[in-house]
Structure formats: structure tokens, C-alpha cells
Amino acid sequence: MSEVLSKNEESIKIEKIVKFHRSFDDMNQSQREDWLKEMGDINIEHFFKANQRVFDEDGPRERSIPRRDFFLDVIKNRVKSDPLLQPKGHPVTNYLQENIVIRELCNKIQAAFDAQDFSTYNMTLMFLKELAKIHTHYLRKEDQLFPYLEKHDFTYPSTGMWKFQDEIRANLKMVTKAVEAKEVNEEMATLLKDVVQDVFDMTTREEKMLLPTAVKLLSNDEWQKMSKEEKEIGYVFIQNPPLWPEDTSKKADMASSLGAIFLQEGALSQEQLNLFFSALPFDVTFVDENDRVAFFNKGSERTFLRSPGVIGREVKFCHPPKSVDTVLKILEAFKDGSKDTAEFWITFGGRLIHIRYFALRDESKKYKGVIELTQDITDIKNIEGERRLLDWA
């Protein structure tokens, strides 16, 4: 009986949070404060379940500043969760250690800029460029943590938080450029303060909501897999953390048990296939007919980083929110047979990148998936004349 009551009470709490989300914009500050008093402390599970439900049923919404600030305060002071106590090298511990440095950088930037001294421009610029490395921290979340959360139906971070992180990255580039040019007007000064505060507040969202929720949802086995995958993207602001859990097992030699894989013409061993794809001068990603990532090659220098955590992930969660609609449009056209290819070219990191999509169809023309090829064509585009002789100079 007590278990039934507990589940009923949980449903009531979640329903109250859902209703509050939906009526927030129609309430005045006094009504919002009354709701807080009525709710008291909010359990992390109630909070993330309510947020996910609103996201599933209502879709993403534009966050006003009052809404953003109010719910950030709720996350800071009202949502209760267990302490994030994990061993050294655990993915959660790695995020927490990086956050310590991130907050220190935010404080240094704000202090340097507040000094309003010309000599502090260089210092502010130095700290901003260092803070821009936060991209790696966010990338681990987007390519590794989010895919595991999606498997437990917690999909809000893959769109809502990712979109916010894209905004932070874009604004950091903008203010860094302005500081570098010593052209910081009143509007840009406000943006600088806002983006630094956004970065700082993101660490709070991680430690008070995202990571406690992840600890609740993910199994120890999932955390161990994530720990092995993290090194694919790397770390920022911290040295390579110790291996967790410590691997004392010896890898068995499987080479002798590997047979040939027969292809259209000829056959290759698994080792040969891996070497073949690793040597290709472009990135290959295969998404199956169910829109899930099934394969990507691991060349020595990929244009866009990939983590093993994306395998099995829905492709709509593998792209920044601003480009998802384009990806889905391509898939729809491939599936209905109206298109077989799509291509784009962009400037990324000062290089010209050519991105192509090819629909895969079987003998009966049934759609079986899509291949994405990404290639740095900067040097190819600059080729002129002819080279007919071997030149290794």
C-alpha cells in the first residue's frame, strides 16, 4: 500500500511541475513564489521526468530570460540530489574537475574586463581563448553522454542543452573577435558578460541536474563503456585522468579466428577492412534504414570528431539542433526516392570541407540507408597544371 501511495505522490509532484512549466508565462512573480513555497524541495527524478514530459508533449520552446533565471534558481536551490561522489577517472569526476577550471576562467575574465583598463584587453583575450577550449567539454557531452541518456528516453539534453551550448560557442567567438580588435562597445560588453555568465551557469546545470540524472539512469556497465570512449574526443583543462576502472585483463589474440569477409569482388579479413577504412582520405559514416548510426571509419585525422557512443544513436541527435531539419529533409527525400544525393561545402577551421550524402538502395530499389562522406578539399582545389612524374621531394 505504501508503494502505491509513493507512486501516486510522485505522479502528483511531476504533474505539478508540468503544469507550472506550461503556465509560467501567464503567472506573475508572486504566483511563482507561492508555487515554490507549496512545492518545497524538489526531487531530481521528479524534475527531469517533468521536463522530459513537457519536451515530449509540447516540443522545444524559446526560453525567455525570466524563465531561464527562475528555473536556474530552482536547479541551484530547490532540486535535491545525491552527492556526485565517483572514483578518479570516472566520467562524472572528469566533468566536475573540468568545471572547477571553467568557473575559475569565468571569474578571471570578468575581473579582467571589469578593470576597464586598456592593458587588461590582452589578459581578457588570453582568458577568452582559453575558455573557447570548452568546446571539447561540450563535445564529450554531445557525442558520448547524450547518446547513453537517449537510450533511457532522456532526450531533452540532446536538443535543449545542445542548442544552448551552440549559442555559447557562437557568442564566445563573437566577443573574442571584438576584444581582439579592441572594438568592445556597450552592446558587446553586455554580450561578453552574458556569455561568461552562461558558461558559468552551464556548470551548475550539469552538476545539479544533468550529471545527477545521468547517475540515476545509467548502469555501471554504461559508465565503463563511456570511460573507454572518452579518450576518442579527449579532455580539456585537466591532464589525462587515470583509467577507470583499472583494466587488468589481457586481450585475447583473436586474429587466428577471423575468417574472410566476401565482397562483390574479392574478400578481405576484418583486419584488412579496418586498415582500408582507416587509410581513406575522407570521413565515412553509415546510417541504416532506421536512421541509426551503424558505422564510421577512424582515420588518423577526422574533420569532425566521432565517438563510439554514436553507434546505434538516432542520427537526428548526432547533429547540432540548427542543422537537424536539413538532415531530416535529406533522409525524407532519400526514403521517398525523389533524391539520391546531396552535397554541401563549408569553411571549417580555415579549410574547405566537402560533405556528400548518398542514398543506398538494394536491387529492388528499397532504401537501405545513407552514407555521409566528408573530405578536406582545400589542397585538391588548389591543384593546377599536371604532375606526371613521381615527386616525393
Short mmCIF file of C-alpha atoms in Angstrom, two decimals:
data_model
loop_
_atom_site.label_atom_id
_atom_site.label_comp_id
_atom_site.label_asym_id
_atom_site.label_seq_id
_atom_site.Cartn_x
_atom_site.Cartn_y
_atom_site.Cartn_z
CA MET A 1 0.00 0.00 0.00
CA SER A 2 2.82 2.39 0.88
CA GLU A 3 4.44 1.69 -2.51
CA VAL A 4 1.20 2.63 -4.29
CA LEU A 5 0.94 5.83 -2.28
CA SER A 6 4.58 6.65 -3.06
CA LYS A 7 3.99 6.24 -6.80
CA ASN A 8 0.83 8.31 -6.56
CA GLU A 9 2.64 11.08 -4.71
CA GLU A 10 5.40 11.02 -7.33
CA SER A 11 2.84 11.39 -10.12
CA ILE A 12 1.25 14.35 -8.34
CA LYS A 13 4.62 16.08 -7.91
CA ILE A 14 5.52 15.56 -11.57
CA GLU A 15 2.10 16.81 -12.69
CA LYS A 16 2.51 19.99 -10.61
CA ILE A 17 5.89 20.72 -12.21
CA VAL A 18 4.47 20.05 -15.71
CA LYS A 19 1.54 22.42 -15.11
CA PHE A 20 3.88 25.08 -13.74
CA HIS A 21 6.06 24.85 -16.87
CA ARG A 22 3.04 25.41 -19.08
CA SER A 23 1.55 28.28 -17.07
CA PHE A 24 4.82 30.04 -16.20
CA ASP A 25 4.45 32.86 -18.74
CA ASP A 26 0.92 33.66 -17.53
CA MET A 27 1.92 33.92 -13.86
CA ASN A 28 3.30 36.92 -12.01
CA GLN A 29 6.33 36.71 -9.73
CA SER A 30 4.17 36.44 -6.61
CA GLN A 31 2.31 33.43 -8.00
CA ARG A 32 5.60 31.78 -8.92
CA GLU A 33 6.93 32.28 -5.41
CA ASP A 34 3.73 30.80 -3.97
CA TRP A 35 4.26 27.73 -6.14
CA LEU A 36 7.81 27.35 -4.83
CA LYS A 37 6.59 27.51 -1.23
CA GLU A 38 3.95 24.90 -1.94
CA MET A 39 6.42 22.54 -3.64
CA GLY A 40 9.24 22.80 -1.12
CA ASP A 41 12.25 20.67 -2.07
CA ILE A 42 12.03 19.02 -5.48
CA ASN A 43 13.49 15.57 -6.12
CA ILE A 44 15.86 15.37 -9.11
CA GLU A 45 13.88 12.47 -10.59
CA HIS A 46 10.61 14.42 -10.42
CA PHE A 47 12.28 17.41 -12.04
CA PHE A 48 13.86 15.63 -15.00
CA LYS A 49 10.79 13.46 -15.63
CA ALA A 50 8.57 16.55 -15.70
CA ASN A 51 10.98 18.40 -18.00
CA GLN A 52 11.17 15.42 -20.35
CA ARG A 53 7.40 15.09 -20.44
CA VAL A 54 6.91 18.76 -21.33
CA PHE A 55 9.56 18.42 -24.03
CA ASP A 56 7.95 15.24 -25.45
CA GLU A 57 4.42 16.62 -25.46
CA ASP A 58 4.98 20.32 -26.24
CA GLY A 59 8.28 20.29 -28.11
CA PRO A 60 11.17 22.72 -27.60
CA ARG A 61 10.29 26.26 -26.61
CA GLU A 62 12.09 29.57 -26.69
CA ARG A 63 13.37 30.37 -23.22
CA SER A 64 12.70 33.89 -22.01
CA ILE A 65 15.18 35.45 -19.62
CA PRO A 66 12.71 35.34 -16.69
CA ARG A 67 12.05 31.64 -17.35
CA ARG A 68 15.75 30.87 -17.68
CA ASP A 69 16.70 32.72 -14.49
CA PHE A 70 13.80 31.31 -12.48
CA PHE A 71 14.49 27.68 -13.34
CA LEU A 72 18.22 28.13 -12.86
CA ASP A 73 17.46 29.29 -9.32
CA VAL A 74 15.21 26.24 -8.86
CA ILE A 75 18.03 23.97 -10.03
CA LYS A 76 20.52 25.68 -7.72
CA ASN A 77 18.45 25.89 -4.56
CA ARG A 78 15.40 23.63 -4.76
CA VAL A 79 16.29 20.46 -6.62
CA LYS A 80 17.73 17.83 -4.31
CA SER A 81 20.02 15.03 -5.44
CA ASP A 82 22.68 12.74 -4.02
CA PRO A 83 26.29 13.99 -3.87
CA LEU A 84 28.30 13.30 -7.02
CA LEU A 85 30.92 11.10 -5.39
CA GLN A 86 32.64 8.96 -8.01
CA PRO A 87 36.18 7.49 -8.27
CA LYS A 88 39.03 9.25 -10.04
CA GLY A 89 38.82 8.73 -13.79
CA HIS A 90 35.04 8.21 -13.72
CA PRO A 91 33.37 10.34 -16.45
CA VAL A 92 31.40 12.27 -13.82
CA THR A 93 34.59 13.09 -11.92
CA ASN A 94 36.22 14.26 -15.15
CA TYR A 95 33.34 16.67 -15.86
CA LEU A 96 33.49 18.00 -12.29
CA GLN A 97 37.25 18.61 -12.43
CA GLU A 98 36.95 20.43 -15.73
CA ASN A 99 34.14 22.56 -14.28
CA ILE A 100 36.42 23.80 -11.50
CA VAL A 101 38.79 25.29 -14.09
CA ILE A 102 35.91 26.58 -16.23
CA ARG A 103 34.48 28.57 -13.30
CA GLU A 104 37.95 29.95 -12.45
CA LEU A 105 38.36 31.15 -16.03
CA CYS A 106 34.93 32.81 -15.99
CA ASN A 107 35.84 34.70 -12.83
CA LYS A 108 39.20 35.78 -14.27
CA ILE A 109 37.60 37.07 -17.49
CA GLN A 110 35.01 39.04 -15.58
CA ALA A 111 37.60 40.52 -13.21
CA ALA A 112 39.97 41.47 -16.05
CA PHE A 113 37.23 43.10 -18.10
CA ASP A 114 35.69 44.90 -15.12
CA ALA A 115 39.02 46.63 -14.53
CA GLN A 116 38.22 48.84 -17.57
CA ASP A 117 41.93 49.23 -18.23
CA PHE A 118 43.39 49.10 -21.77
CA SER A 119 46.19 46.88 -20.52
CA THR A 120 43.66 44.24 -19.46
CA TYR A 121 42.47 43.66 -23.05
CA ASN A 122 45.33 41.26 -23.70
CA MET A 123 44.64 39.42 -20.47
CA THR A 124 40.91 39.23 -21.21
CA LEU A 125 41.71 37.96 -24.70
CA MET A 126 44.07 35.31 -23.35
CA PHE A 127 41.43 34.02 -20.92
CA LEU A 128 38.70 34.07 -23.60
CA LYS A 129 40.82 31.99 -25.97
CA GLU A 130 41.47 29.54 -23.17
CA LEU A 131 37.77 29.36 -22.34
CA ALA A 132 36.97 28.62 -26.01
CA LYS A 133 38.52 25.20 -25.42
CA ILE A 134 35.28 24.41 -23.60
CA HIS A 135 34.18 23.07 -27.00
CA THR A 136 35.85 19.76 -26.11
CA HIS A 137 33.95 19.59 -22.80
CA TYR A 138 30.66 20.17 -24.61
CA LEU A 139 31.58 17.76 -27.39
CA ARG A 140 32.03 14.90 -24.92
CA LYS A 141 28.54 15.59 -23.61
CA GLU A 142 27.01 15.75 -27.09
CA ASP A 143 28.76 12.72 -28.57
CA GLN A 144 29.12 10.47 -25.54
CA LEU A 145 26.91 11.30 -22.57
CA PHE A 146 23.79 12.31 -24.52
CA PRO A 147 23.63 9.07 -26.58
CA TYR A 148 23.55 6.98 -23.39
CA LEU A 149 20.83 9.19 -21.90
CA GLU A 150 18.77 8.82 -25.08
CA LYS A 151 18.74 5.05 -24.58
CA HIS A 152 16.87 5.76 -21.32
CA ASP A 153 14.42 8.15 -23.04
CA PHE A 154 16.03 11.27 -21.57
CA THR A 155 16.33 13.19 -24.85
CA TYR A 156 15.94 16.81 -23.72
CA PRO A 157 19.73 17.40 -23.36
CA SER A 158 20.28 16.26 -26.96
CA THR A 159 18.29 19.23 -28.22
CA GLY A 160 17.70 21.82 -25.50
CA MET A 161 21.14 21.76 -23.86
CA TRP A 162 22.96 21.23 -27.16
CA LYS A 163 21.23 24.28 -28.65
CA PHE A 164 22.25 26.37 -25.64
CA GLN A 165 25.85 25.16 -25.97
CA ASP A 166 25.88 26.14 -29.66
CA GLU A 167 24.75 29.63 -28.65
CA ILE A 168 27.56 29.83 -26.09
CA ARG A 169 30.17 28.77 -28.64
CA ALA A 170 28.92 31.29 -31.20
CA ASN A 171 28.83 34.15 -28.67
CA LEU A 172 32.30 33.30 -27.37
CA LYS A 173 33.68 33.60 -30.91
CA MET A 174 31.93 36.95 -31.35
CA VAL A 175 33.19 38.56 -28.15
CA THR A 176 36.70 37.13 -28.61
CA LYS A 177 36.88 38.71 -32.06
CA ALA A 178 35.69 42.06 -30.66
CA VAL A 179 38.20 42.02 -27.79
CA GLU A 180 41.00 41.04 -30.19
CA ALA A 181 40.14 44.03 -32.40
CA LYS A 182 39.74 46.26 -29.30
CA GLU A 183 36.24 47.14 -30.51
CA VAL A 184 34.12 46.46 -27.45
CA ASN A 185 31.13 48.79 -27.49
CA GLU A 186 28.36 48.79 -24.88
CA GLU A 187 26.40 46.06 -26.66
CA MET A 188 29.45 43.81 -26.98
CA ALA A 189 30.41 44.41 -23.35
CA THR A 190 26.95 43.23 -22.31
CA LEU A 191 27.26 40.15 -24.53
CA LEU A 192 30.66 39.34 -23.02
CA LYS A 193 29.25 39.43 -19.50
CA ASP A 194 26.23 37.39 -20.57
CA VAL A 195 28.17 34.62 -22.30
CA VAL A 196 30.64 34.29 -19.42
CA GLN A 197 27.68 34.01 -17.06
CA ASP A 198 26.05 31.45 -19.37
CA VAL A 199 29.21 29.32 -19.31
CA PHE A 200 29.33 29.55 -15.52
CA ASP A 201 25.64 28.69 -15.21
CA MET A 202 26.05 25.70 -17.51
CA THR A 203 28.37 24.13 -14.95
CA THR A 204 25.55 24.50 -12.43
CA ARG A 205 23.06 22.83 -14.79
CA GLU A 206 25.49 19.97 -15.26
CA GLU A 207 26.21 19.42 -11.58
CA LYS A 208 22.70 19.99 -10.24
CA MET A 209 20.61 18.31 -12.97
CA LEU A 210 22.40 16.62 -15.89
CA LEU A 211 25.01 14.58 -14.04
CA PRO A 212 22.80 13.56 -11.06
CA THR A 213 20.16 12.43 -13.56
CA ALA A 214 22.77 10.50 -15.53
CA VAL A 215 23.95 8.78 -12.33
CA LYS A 216 20.34 7.74 -11.64
CA LEU A 217 19.73 6.42 -15.14
CA LEU A 218 22.96 4.83 -16.36
CA SER A 219 24.30 1.46 -15.27
CA ASN A 220 27.85 0.88 -14.12
CA ASP A 221 28.49 -1.03 -17.34
CA GLU A 222 27.40 2.01 -19.37
CA TRP A 223 29.69 4.30 -17.40
CA GLN A 224 32.58 1.88 -18.02
CA LYS A 225 31.93 1.89 -21.76
CA MET A 226 31.76 5.68 -21.72
CA SER A 227 35.04 5.87 -19.81
CA LYS A 228 36.79 3.88 -22.55
CA GLU A 229 35.22 6.03 -25.27
CA GLU A 230 36.05 9.43 -23.71
CA LYS A 231 39.64 9.37 -24.89
CA GLU A 232 38.40 9.42 -28.51
CA ILE A 233 37.50 13.09 -28.02
CA GLY A 234 39.85 13.96 -25.20
CA TYR A 235 39.79 16.29 -22.21
CA VAL A 236 40.29 19.97 -21.58
CA PHE A 237 41.72 21.89 -18.62
CA ILE A 238 42.80 18.60 -16.97
CA GLN A 239 45.55 16.07 -17.62
CA ASN A 240 44.53 12.68 -18.95
CA PRO A 241 42.70 11.10 -15.99
CA PRO A 242 43.60 7.66 -14.68
CA LEU A 243 41.97 4.65 -16.30
CA TRP A 244 38.64 3.74 -14.70
CA PRO A 245 38.06 1.01 -13.90
CA GLU A 246 41.63 -0.25 -13.93
CA ASP A 247 41.95 -2.79 -16.72
CA THR A 248 43.83 -5.86 -15.52
CA SER A 249 42.58 -8.25 -18.17
CA LYS A 250 44.71 -9.38 -21.07
CA LYS A 251 43.38 -9.07 -24.57
CA ALA A 252 42.99 -12.39 -26.28
CA ASP A 253 44.56 -12.81 -29.69
CA MET A 254 41.57 -13.19 -31.99
CA ALA A 255 43.42 -12.87 -35.29
CA SER A 256 43.55 -16.60 -35.93
CA SER A 257 39.77 -16.94 -35.54
CA LEU A 258 38.93 -14.21 -38.06
CA GLY A 259 37.74 -15.50 -41.41
CA ALA A 260 37.44 -13.66 -44.70
CA ILE A 261 34.51 -11.35 -45.46
CA PHE A 262 33.40 -11.91 -49.04
CA LEU A 263 32.61 -8.74 -51.01
CA GLN A 264 31.31 -8.04 -54.52
CA GLU A 265 34.73 -8.79 -55.94
CA GLY A 266 37.28 -10.49 -53.74
CA ALA A 267 37.43 -10.89 -49.98
CA LEU A 268 39.10 -9.08 -47.07
CA SER A 269 39.76 -10.03 -43.47
CA GLN A 270 38.34 -7.87 -40.69
CA GLU A 271 41.85 -6.52 -40.08
CA GLN A 272 42.23 -5.59 -43.74
CA LEU A 273 38.83 -3.86 -43.77
CA ASN A 274 39.73 -1.79 -40.72
CA LEU A 275 43.09 -0.83 -42.26
CA PHE A 276 41.34 0.04 -45.53
CA PHE A 277 38.81 2.39 -43.90
CA SER A 278 41.47 3.91 -41.62
CA ALA A 279 43.59 4.83 -44.64
CA LEU A 280 40.83 6.58 -46.59
CA PRO A 281 41.50 10.33 -47.01
CA PHE A 282 37.95 11.21 -46.00
CA ASP A 283 35.45 10.50 -43.24
CA VAL A 284 32.81 7.83 -43.85
CA THR A 285 29.67 7.48 -41.76
CA PHE A 286 26.86 4.97 -42.44
CA VAL A 287 23.32 5.48 -41.15
CA ASP A 288 20.98 2.49 -41.62
CA GLU A 289 17.39 2.47 -42.88
CA ASN A 290 16.15 3.01 -39.32
CA ASP A 291 18.06 6.31 -39.09
CA ARG A 292 20.61 4.95 -36.63
CA VAL A 293 24.36 5.33 -36.95
CA ALA A 294 25.82 1.90 -37.72
CA PHE A 295 29.43 2.67 -38.68
CA PHE A 296 32.11 5.32 -39.04
CA ASN A 297 35.76 4.99 -40.00
CA LYS A 298 38.58 6.03 -37.70
CA GLY A 299 41.15 7.80 -39.84
CA SER A 300 44.19 9.45 -38.32
CA GLU A 301 42.75 12.94 -38.86
CA ARG A 302 38.98 13.22 -38.98
CA THR A 303 37.37 16.51 -39.95
CA PHE A 304 34.56 16.08 -37.43
CA LEU A 305 35.22 14.06 -34.32
CA ARG A 306 33.14 10.94 -33.70
CA SER A 307 32.85 8.87 -30.55
CA PRO A 308 31.94 5.15 -30.36
CA GLY A 309 28.95 6.35 -28.30
CA VAL A 310 27.20 7.44 -31.51
CA ILE A 311 26.87 3.84 -32.74
CA GLY A 312 23.18 2.93 -32.52
CA ARG A 313 22.21 6.56 -31.95
CA GLU A 314 19.40 8.20 -33.91
CA VAL A 315 21.00 10.46 -36.48
CA LYS A 316 18.75 13.41 -35.55
CA PHE A 317 20.56 13.55 -32.20
CA CYS A 318 24.02 13.49 -33.84
CA HIS A 319 23.78 16.95 -35.39
CA PRO A 320 23.52 20.41 -33.83
CA PRO A 321 19.85 21.45 -33.47
CA LYS A 322 20.28 24.19 -36.09
CA SER A 323 21.10 21.62 -38.82
CA VAL A 324 18.73 18.81 -37.82
CA ASP A 325 15.90 19.99 -40.12
CA THR A 326 18.22 19.84 -43.13
CA VAL A 327 19.37 16.31 -42.25
CA LEU A 328 15.80 15.10 -41.81
CA LYS A 329 14.81 16.69 -45.14
CA ILE A 330 17.60 14.77 -46.88
CA LEU A 331 16.55 11.48 -45.28
CA GLU A 332 12.91 12.02 -46.24
CA ALA A 333 13.86 12.70 -49.87
CA PHE A 334 16.10 9.61 -49.95
CA LYS A 335 13.36 7.43 -48.50
CA ASP A 336 10.63 8.57 -50.88
CA GLY A 337 13.01 8.11 -53.81
CA SER A 338 12.87 11.71 -55.04
CA LYS A 339 16.61 12.24 -54.44
CA ASP A 340 19.72 10.07 -54.29
CA THR A 341 22.47 12.58 -53.42
CA ALA A 342 23.01 15.83 -51.55
CA GLU A 343 26.15 17.89 -51.11
CA PHE A 344 27.45 20.92 -49.22
CA TRP A 345 30.75 22.73 -48.85
CA ILE A 346 31.70 24.81 -45.84
CA THR A 347 34.72 26.56 -44.35
CA PHE A 348 35.77 24.87 -41.12
CA GLY A 349 38.95 25.66 -39.23
CA GLY A 350 40.19 27.65 -42.20
CA ARG A 351 39.80 24.64 -44.54
CA LEU A 352 37.31 23.97 -47.35
CA ILE A 353 35.23 20.92 -46.43
CA HIS A 354 33.11 18.99 -48.95
CA ILE A 355 30.22 16.97 -47.46
CA ARG A 356 28.24 14.50 -49.60
CA TYR A 357 25.32 12.19 -48.85
CA PHE A 358 24.48 9.09 -50.94
CA ALA A 359 21.31 7.00 -50.62
CA LEU A 360 21.89 3.23 -50.53
CA ARG A 361 19.32 1.00 -52.26
CA ASP A 362 19.13 -2.75 -52.80
CA GLU A 363 18.40 -4.48 -56.10
CA SER A 364 14.68 -3.76 -55.72
CA LYS A 365 15.46 -0.04 -55.14
CA LYS A 366 14.40 -0.28 -51.49
CA TYR A 367 16.08 2.32 -49.28
CA LYS A 368 18.72 0.72 -47.03
CA GLY A 369 20.46 3.72 -45.51
CA VAL A 370 22.75 6.63 -46.29
CA ILE A 371 26.50 7.18 -46.49
CA GLU A 372 28.00 10.53 -45.49
CA LEU A 373 31.41 11.38 -46.96
CA THR A 374 33.33 14.34 -45.56
CA GLN A 375 36.56 15.45 -47.23
CA ASP A 376 39.01 18.33 -46.81
CA ILE A 377 39.41 19.53 -50.41
CA THR A 378 41.46 22.67 -49.71
CA ASP A 379 44.65 21.30 -51.24
CA ILE A 380 42.82 19.50 -54.05
CA LYS A 381 41.07 22.71 -55.07
CA ASN A 382 44.43 24.48 -55.36
CA ILE A 383 45.90 21.93 -57.80
CA GLU A 384 46.95 23.41 -61.14
CA GLY A 385 48.65 22.03 -64.22
CA GLU A 386 49.78 18.39 -64.30
CA ARG A 387 52.12 16.06 -62.41
CA ARG A 388 53.03 13.04 -64.50
CA LEU A 389 56.23 12.04 -62.71
CA LEU A 390 56.71 10.67 -59.22
CA ASP A 391 57.74 13.51 -56.90
CA TRP A 392 58.37 12.64 -53.25
CA ALA A 393 60.56 15.64 -52.60
#
